[in-house]
mmCIF file of C-alpha atoms and ligand atoms in Angstrom:
data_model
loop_
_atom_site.group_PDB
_atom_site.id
_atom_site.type_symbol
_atom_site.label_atom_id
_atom_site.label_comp_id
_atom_site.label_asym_id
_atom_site.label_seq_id
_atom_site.Cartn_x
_atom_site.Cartn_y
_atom_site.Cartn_z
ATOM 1 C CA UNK Y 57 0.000 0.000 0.000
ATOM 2 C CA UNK Y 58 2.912 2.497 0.749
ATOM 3 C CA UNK Y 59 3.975 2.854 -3.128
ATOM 4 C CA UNK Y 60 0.251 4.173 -3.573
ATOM 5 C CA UNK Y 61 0.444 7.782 -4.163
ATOM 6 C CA UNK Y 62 -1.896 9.649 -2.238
ATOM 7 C CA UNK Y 63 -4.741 11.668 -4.474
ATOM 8 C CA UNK Y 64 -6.006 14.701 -2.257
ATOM 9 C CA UNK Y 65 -8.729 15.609 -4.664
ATOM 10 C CA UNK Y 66 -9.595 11.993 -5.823
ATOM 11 C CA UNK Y 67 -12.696 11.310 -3.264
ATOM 12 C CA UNK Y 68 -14.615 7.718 -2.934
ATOM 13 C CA UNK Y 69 -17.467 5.937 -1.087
ATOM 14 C CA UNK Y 70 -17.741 2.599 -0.123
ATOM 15 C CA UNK Y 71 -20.232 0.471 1.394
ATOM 16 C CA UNK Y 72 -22.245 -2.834 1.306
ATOM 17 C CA UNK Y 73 -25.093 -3.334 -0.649
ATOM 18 C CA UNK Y 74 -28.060 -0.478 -0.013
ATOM 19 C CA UNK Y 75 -26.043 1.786 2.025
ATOM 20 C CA UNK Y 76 -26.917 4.635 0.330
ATOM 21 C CA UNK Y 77 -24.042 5.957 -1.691
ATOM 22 C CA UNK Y 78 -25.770 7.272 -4.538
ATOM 23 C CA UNK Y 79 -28.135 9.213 -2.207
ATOM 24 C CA UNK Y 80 -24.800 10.660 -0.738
ATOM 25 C CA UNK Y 81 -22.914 10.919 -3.753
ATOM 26 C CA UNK Y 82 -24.827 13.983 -5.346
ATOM 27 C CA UNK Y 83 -25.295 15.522 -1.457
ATOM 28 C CA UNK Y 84 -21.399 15.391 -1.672
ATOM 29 C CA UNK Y 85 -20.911 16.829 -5.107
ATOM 30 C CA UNK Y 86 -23.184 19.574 -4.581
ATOM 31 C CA UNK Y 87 -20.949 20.498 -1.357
ATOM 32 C CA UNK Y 88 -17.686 20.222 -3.220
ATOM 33 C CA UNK Y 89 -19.143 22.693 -6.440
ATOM 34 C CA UNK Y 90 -19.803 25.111 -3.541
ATOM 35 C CA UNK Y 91 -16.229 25.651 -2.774
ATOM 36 C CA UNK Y 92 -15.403 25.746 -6.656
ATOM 37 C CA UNK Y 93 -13.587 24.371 -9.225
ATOM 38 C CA UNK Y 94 -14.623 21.441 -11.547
ATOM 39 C CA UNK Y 95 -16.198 17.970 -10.109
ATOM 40 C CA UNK Y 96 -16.287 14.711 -12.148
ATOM 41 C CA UNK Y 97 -18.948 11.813 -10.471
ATOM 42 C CA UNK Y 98 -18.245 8.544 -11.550
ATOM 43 C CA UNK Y 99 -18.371 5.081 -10.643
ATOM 44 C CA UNK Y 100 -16.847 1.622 -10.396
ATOM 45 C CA UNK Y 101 -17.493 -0.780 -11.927
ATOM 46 C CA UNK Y 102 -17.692 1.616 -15.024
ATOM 47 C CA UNK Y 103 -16.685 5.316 -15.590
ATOM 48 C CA UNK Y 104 -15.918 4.960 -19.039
ATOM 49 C CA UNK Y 105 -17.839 3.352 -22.184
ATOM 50 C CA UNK Y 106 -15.301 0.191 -22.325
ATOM 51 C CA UNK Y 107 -15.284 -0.139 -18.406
ATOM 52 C CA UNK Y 108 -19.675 -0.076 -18.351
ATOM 53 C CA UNK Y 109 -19.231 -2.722 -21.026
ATOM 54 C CA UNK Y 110 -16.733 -4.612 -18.127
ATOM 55 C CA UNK Y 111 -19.575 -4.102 -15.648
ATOM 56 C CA UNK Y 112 -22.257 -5.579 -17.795
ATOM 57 C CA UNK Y 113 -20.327 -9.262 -17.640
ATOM 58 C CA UNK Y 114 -19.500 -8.499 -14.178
ATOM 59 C CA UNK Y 115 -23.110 -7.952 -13.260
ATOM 60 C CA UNK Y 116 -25.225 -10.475 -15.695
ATOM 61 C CA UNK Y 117 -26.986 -11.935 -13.616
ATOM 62 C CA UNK Y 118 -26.793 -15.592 -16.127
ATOM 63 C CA UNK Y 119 -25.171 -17.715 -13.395
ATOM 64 C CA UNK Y 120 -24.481 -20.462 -16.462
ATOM 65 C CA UNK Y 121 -20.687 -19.812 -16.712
ATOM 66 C CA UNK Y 122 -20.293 -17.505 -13.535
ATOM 67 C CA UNK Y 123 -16.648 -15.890 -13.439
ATOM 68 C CA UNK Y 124 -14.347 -17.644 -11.510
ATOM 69 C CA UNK Y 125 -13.027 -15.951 -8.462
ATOM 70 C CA UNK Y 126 -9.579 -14.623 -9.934
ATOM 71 C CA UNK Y 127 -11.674 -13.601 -13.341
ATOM 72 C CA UNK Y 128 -13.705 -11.464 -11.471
ATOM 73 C CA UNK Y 129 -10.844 -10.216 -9.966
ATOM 74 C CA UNK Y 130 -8.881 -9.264 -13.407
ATOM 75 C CA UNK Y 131 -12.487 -7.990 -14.913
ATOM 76 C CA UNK Y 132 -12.672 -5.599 -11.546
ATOM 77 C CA UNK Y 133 -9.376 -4.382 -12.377
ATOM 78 C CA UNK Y 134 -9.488 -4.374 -16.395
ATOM 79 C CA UNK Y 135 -12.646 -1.796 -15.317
ATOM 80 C CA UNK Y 136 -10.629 0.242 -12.920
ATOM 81 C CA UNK Y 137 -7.636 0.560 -15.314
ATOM 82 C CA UNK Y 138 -9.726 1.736 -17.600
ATOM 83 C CA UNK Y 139 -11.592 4.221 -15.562
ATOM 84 C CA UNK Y 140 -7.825 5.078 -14.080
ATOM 85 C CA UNK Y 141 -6.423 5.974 -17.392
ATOM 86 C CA UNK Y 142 -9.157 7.533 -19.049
ATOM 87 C CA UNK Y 143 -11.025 9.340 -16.350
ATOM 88 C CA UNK Y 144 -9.388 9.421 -12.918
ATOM 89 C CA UNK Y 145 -6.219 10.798 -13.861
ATOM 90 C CA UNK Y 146 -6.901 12.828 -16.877
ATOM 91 C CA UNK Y 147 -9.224 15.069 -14.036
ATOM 92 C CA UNK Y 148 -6.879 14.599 -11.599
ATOM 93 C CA UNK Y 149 -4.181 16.433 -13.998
ATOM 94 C CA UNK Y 150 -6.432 19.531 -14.715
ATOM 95 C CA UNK Y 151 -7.316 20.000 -11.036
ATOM 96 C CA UNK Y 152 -10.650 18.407 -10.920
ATOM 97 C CA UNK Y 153 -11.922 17.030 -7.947
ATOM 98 C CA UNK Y 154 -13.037 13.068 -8.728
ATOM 99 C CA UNK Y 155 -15.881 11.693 -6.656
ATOM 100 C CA UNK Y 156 -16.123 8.028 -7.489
ATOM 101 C CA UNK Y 157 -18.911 5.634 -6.084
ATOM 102 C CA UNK Y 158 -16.757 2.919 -5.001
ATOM 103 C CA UNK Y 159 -12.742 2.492 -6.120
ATOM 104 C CA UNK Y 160 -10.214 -0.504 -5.256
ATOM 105 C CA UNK Y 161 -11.366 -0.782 -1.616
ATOM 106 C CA UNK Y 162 -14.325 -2.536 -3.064
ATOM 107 C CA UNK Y 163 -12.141 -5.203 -4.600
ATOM 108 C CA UNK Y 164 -10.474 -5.785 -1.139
ATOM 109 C CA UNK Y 165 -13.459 -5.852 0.725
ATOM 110 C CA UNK Y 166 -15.787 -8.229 -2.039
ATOM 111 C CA UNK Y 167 -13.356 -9.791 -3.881
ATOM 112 C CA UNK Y 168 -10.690 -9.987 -0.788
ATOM 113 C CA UNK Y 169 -13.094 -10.466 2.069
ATOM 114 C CA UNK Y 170 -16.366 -11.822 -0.096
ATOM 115 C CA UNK Y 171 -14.147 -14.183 -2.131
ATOM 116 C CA UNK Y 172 -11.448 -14.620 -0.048
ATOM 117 C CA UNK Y 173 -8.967 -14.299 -2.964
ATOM 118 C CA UNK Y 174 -5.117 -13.428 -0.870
ATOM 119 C CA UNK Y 175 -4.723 -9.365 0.278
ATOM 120 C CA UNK Y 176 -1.236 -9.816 -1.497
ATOM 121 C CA UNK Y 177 -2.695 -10.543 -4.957
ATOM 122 C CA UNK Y 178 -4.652 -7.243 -4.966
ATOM 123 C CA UNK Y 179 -2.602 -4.922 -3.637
ATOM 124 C CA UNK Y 180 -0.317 -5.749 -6.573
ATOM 125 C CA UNK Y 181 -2.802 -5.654 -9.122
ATOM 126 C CA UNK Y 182 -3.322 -2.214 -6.948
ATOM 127 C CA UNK Y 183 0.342 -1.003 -6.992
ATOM 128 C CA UNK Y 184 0.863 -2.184 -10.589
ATOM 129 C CA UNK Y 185 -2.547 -0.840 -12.794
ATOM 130 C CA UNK Y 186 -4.228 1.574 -10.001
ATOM 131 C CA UNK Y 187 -1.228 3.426 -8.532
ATOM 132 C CA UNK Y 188 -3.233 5.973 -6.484
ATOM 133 C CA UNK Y 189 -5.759 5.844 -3.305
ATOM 134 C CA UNK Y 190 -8.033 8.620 -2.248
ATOM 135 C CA UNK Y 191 -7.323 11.474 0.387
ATOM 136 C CA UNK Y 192 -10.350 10.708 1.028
ATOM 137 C CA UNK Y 193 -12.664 7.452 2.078
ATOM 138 C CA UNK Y 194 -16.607 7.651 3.551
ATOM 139 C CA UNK Y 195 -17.134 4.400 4.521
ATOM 140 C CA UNK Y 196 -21.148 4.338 4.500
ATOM 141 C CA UNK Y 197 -21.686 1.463 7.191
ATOM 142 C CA UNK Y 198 -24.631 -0.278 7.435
ATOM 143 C CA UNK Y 199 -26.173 -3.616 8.936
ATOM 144 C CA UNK Y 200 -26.075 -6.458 6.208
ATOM 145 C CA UNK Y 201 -29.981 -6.918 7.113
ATOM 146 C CA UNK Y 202 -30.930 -3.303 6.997
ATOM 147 C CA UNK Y 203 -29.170 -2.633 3.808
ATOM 148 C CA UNK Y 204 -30.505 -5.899 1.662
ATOM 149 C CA UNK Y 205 -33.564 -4.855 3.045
ATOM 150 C CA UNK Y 206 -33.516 -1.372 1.362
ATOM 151 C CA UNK Y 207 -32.213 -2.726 -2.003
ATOM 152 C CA UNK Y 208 -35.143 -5.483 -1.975
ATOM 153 C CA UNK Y 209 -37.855 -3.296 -3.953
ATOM 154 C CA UNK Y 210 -35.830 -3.866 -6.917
ATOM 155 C CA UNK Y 211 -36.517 -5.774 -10.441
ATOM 156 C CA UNK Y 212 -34.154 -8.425 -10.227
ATOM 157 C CA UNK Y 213 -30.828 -9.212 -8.469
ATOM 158 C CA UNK Y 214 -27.536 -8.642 -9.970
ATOM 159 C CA UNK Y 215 -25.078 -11.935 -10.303
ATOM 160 C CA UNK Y 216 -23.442 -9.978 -6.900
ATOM 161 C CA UNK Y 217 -26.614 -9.154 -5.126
ATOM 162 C CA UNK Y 218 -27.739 -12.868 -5.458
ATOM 163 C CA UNK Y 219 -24.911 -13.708 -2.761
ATOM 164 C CA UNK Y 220 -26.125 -15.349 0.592
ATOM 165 C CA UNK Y 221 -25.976 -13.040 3.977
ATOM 166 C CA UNK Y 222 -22.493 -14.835 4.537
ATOM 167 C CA UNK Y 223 -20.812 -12.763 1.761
ATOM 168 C CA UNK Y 224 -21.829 -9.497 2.670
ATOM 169 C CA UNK Y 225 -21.364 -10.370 6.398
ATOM 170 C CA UNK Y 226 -17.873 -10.793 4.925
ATOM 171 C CA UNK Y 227 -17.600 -7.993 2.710
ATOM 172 C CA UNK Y 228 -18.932 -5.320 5.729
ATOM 173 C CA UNK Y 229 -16.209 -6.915 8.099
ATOM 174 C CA UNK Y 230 -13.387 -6.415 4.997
ATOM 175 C CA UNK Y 231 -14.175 -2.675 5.427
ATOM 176 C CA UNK Y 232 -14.601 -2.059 8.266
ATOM 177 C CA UNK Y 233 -11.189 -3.608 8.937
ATOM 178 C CA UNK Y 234 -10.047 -1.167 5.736
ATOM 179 C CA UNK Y 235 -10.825 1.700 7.815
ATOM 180 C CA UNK Y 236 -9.142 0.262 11.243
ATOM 181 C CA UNK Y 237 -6.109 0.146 9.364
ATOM 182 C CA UNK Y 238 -6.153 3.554 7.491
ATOM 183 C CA UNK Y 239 -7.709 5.730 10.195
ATOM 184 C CA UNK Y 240 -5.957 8.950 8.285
ATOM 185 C CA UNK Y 241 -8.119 8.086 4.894
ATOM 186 C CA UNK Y 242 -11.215 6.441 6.121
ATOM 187 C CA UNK Y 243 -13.963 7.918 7.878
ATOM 188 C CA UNK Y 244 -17.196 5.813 9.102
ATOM 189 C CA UNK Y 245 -20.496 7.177 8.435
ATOM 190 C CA UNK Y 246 -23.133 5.360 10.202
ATOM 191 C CA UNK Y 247 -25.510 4.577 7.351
ATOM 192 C CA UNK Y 248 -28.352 2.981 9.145
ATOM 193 C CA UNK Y 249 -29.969 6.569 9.731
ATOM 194 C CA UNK Y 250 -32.194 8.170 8.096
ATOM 195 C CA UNK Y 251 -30.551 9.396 4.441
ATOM 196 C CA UNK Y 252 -30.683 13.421 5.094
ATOM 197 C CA UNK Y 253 -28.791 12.561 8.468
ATOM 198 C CA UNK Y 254 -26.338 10.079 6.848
ATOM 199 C CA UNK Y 255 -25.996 12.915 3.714
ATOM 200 C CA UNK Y 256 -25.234 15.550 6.301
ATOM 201 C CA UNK Y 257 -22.890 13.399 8.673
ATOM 202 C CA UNK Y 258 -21.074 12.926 5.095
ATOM 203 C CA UNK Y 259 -20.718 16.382 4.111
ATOM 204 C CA UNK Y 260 -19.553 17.237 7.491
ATOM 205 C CA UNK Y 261 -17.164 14.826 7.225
ATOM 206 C CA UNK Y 262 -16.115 16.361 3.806
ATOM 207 C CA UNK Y 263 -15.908 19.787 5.088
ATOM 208 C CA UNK Y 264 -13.389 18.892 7.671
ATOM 209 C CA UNK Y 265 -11.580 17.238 5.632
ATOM 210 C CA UNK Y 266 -11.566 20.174 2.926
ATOM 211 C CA UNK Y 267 -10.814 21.952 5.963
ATOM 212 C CA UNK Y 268 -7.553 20.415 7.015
ATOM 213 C CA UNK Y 269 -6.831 20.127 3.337
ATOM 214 C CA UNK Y 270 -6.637 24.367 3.497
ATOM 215 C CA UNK Y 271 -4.689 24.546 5.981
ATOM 216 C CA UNK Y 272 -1.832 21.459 5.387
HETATM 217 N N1 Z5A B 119 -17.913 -4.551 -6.792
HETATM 218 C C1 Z5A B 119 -16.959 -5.507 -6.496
HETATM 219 O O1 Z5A B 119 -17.289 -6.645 -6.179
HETATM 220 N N2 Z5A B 119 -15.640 -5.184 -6.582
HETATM 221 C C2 Z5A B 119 -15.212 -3.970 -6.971
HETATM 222 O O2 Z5A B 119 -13.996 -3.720 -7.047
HETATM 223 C C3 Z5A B 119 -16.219 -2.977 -7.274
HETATM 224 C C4 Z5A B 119 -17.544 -3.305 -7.168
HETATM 225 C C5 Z5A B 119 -15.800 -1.608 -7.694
HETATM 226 C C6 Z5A B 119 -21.937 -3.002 -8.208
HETATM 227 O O3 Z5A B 119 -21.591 -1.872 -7.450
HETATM 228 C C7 Z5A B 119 -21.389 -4.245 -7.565
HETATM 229 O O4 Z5A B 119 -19.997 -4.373 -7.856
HETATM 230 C C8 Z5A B 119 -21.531 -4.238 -6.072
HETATM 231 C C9 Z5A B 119 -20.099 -4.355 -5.560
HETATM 232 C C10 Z5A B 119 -19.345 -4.915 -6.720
HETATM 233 N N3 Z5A B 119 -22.256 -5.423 -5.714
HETATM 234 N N4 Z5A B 119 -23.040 -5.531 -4.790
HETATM 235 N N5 Z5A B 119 -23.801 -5.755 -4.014
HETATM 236 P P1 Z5A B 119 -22.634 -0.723 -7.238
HETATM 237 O O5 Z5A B 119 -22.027 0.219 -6.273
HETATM 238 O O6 Z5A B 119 -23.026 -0.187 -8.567
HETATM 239 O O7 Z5A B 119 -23.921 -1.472 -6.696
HETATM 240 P P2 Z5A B 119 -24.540 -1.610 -5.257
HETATM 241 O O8 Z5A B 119 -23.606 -1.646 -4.122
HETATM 242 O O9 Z5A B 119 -25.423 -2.805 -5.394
HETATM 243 O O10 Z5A B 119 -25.273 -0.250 -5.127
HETATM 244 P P3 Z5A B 119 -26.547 0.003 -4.318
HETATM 245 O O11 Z5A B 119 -27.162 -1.184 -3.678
HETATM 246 O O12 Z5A B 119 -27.416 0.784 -5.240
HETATM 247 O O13 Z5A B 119 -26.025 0.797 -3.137
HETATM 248 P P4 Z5A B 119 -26.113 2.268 -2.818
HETATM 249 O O14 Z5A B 119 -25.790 3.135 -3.991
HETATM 250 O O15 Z5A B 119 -25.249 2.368 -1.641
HETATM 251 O O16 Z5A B 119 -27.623 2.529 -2.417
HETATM 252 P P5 Z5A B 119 -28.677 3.609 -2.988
HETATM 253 O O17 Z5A B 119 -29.029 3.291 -4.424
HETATM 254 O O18 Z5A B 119 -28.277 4.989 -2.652
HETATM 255 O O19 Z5A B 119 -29.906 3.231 -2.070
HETATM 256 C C11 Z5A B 119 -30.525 1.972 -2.212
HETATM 257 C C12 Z5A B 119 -32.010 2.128 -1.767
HETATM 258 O O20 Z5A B 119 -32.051 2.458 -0.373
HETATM 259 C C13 Z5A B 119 -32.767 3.241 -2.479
HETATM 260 O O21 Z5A B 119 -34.093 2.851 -2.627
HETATM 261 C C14 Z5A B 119 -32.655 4.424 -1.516
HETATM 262 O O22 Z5A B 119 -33.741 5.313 -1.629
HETATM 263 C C15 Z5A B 119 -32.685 3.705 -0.185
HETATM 264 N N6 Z5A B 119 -31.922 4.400 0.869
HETATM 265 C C16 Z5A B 119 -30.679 4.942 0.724
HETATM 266 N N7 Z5A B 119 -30.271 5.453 1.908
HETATM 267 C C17 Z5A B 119 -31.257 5.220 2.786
HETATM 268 C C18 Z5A B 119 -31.416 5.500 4.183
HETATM 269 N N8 Z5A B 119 -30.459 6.113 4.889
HETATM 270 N N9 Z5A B 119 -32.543 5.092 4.792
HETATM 271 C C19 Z5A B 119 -33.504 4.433 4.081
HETATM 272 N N10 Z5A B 119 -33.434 4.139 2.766
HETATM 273 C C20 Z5A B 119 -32.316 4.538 2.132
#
């Protein structure tokens, strides 16, 4: 992790299913355009035309040749490459601040935790195609139950969504072991409140951090 160079203005969420980061994301972006200068919302799996076409397969949910572990792995970071090279740093370069629904953390905590593929493998497919981690991590953390709950009034199940409790029992625990370790990068927004209370504990948390940013 140390030969990541640190991104000040590249900003992500995380969280298990339902949390509520797209309710936060544009609560966020809204707060950064206030104090100026160009913002660029993306996502991951995706960002890009090539890396959406990534999250398609990732997603389908046609279990009848499901990826193996280590191919979802390489399809994660064939996205993120993408989305690193064409998006991320391209923004990063003219000064833009990047707000990205989810970013490599994800692959520790699903495909690392969920999975259980080895923390060594990722962090250097990290180190070698990523390069870069946030200044900047809300960790939107929410009961597995509560969250799967919130994400049940929809169509029809993604291939990931279709996992058992025990996954994203496994995937919350990941995190929130992420943001143990990285106390100076992560901050934990309890996500089982009501959304304009976890939007507001968020863009507190961004305003401090814009704060301290000001006066480093
Ligand atoms: N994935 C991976 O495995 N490895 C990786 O490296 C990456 C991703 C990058 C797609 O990601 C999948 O890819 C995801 C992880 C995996 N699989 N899963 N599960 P995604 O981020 O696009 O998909 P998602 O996590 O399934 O998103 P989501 O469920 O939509 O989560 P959300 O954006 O956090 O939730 P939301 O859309 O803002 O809210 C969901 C619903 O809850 C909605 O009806 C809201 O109105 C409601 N909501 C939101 N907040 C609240 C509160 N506070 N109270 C009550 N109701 C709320």
């Amino acid at each position: 992790m140390s030969a990541l160079e640190t991104a000040a203005r590249l900003i992500t969420l995380e969280g298990g299913e339902g949390a509520g980061k797209s309710t936060v994301l544009s609560a966020l972006a809204q707060a950064l355009r206030g104090h100026g200068g160009e913002v660029v919302t993306t996502r991951e799996p995706g960002g890009t035309p090539l890396a959406e076409r990534i999250r398609e397969l990732l997603l389908h949910p046609d279990n009848s040749d499901p990826p193996s572990a280590d191919t979802e792995l390489l399809l994660m970071f064939a996205s993120r490459a993408q989305h690193v090279a064409s998006v991320v740093r391209p923004a990063l370069a003219r000064g833009a601040w990047v707000l990205s629904d989810r970013f490599t953390d994800a692959s520790h905590a699903y495909q690392g935790g969920g999975r259980g593929v080895d923390r060594e493998t990722i962090a250097m497919l990290e180190s070698r195609f990523v390069g870069l981690q946030p200044g900047l991590t809300l960790l939107l953390d929410v009961p597995v139950a509560v969250g799967r709950a919130r994400a049940q009034g929809r169509a029809a199940p993604d291939r990931i969504e279709a996992e058992a409790d025990g996954f994203f029992e496994r995937v919350r625990t990941a995190y929130r072991d992420l943001a143990t370790a990285q106390p100076e990068r992560f901050r934990v927004i309890d996500a089982s409140q009501p959304a304009e209370r976890v939007a507001a504990d968020a863009v507190a948390a961004l305003d401090r951090y814009l704060q301290a940013l000001s006066q480093a």
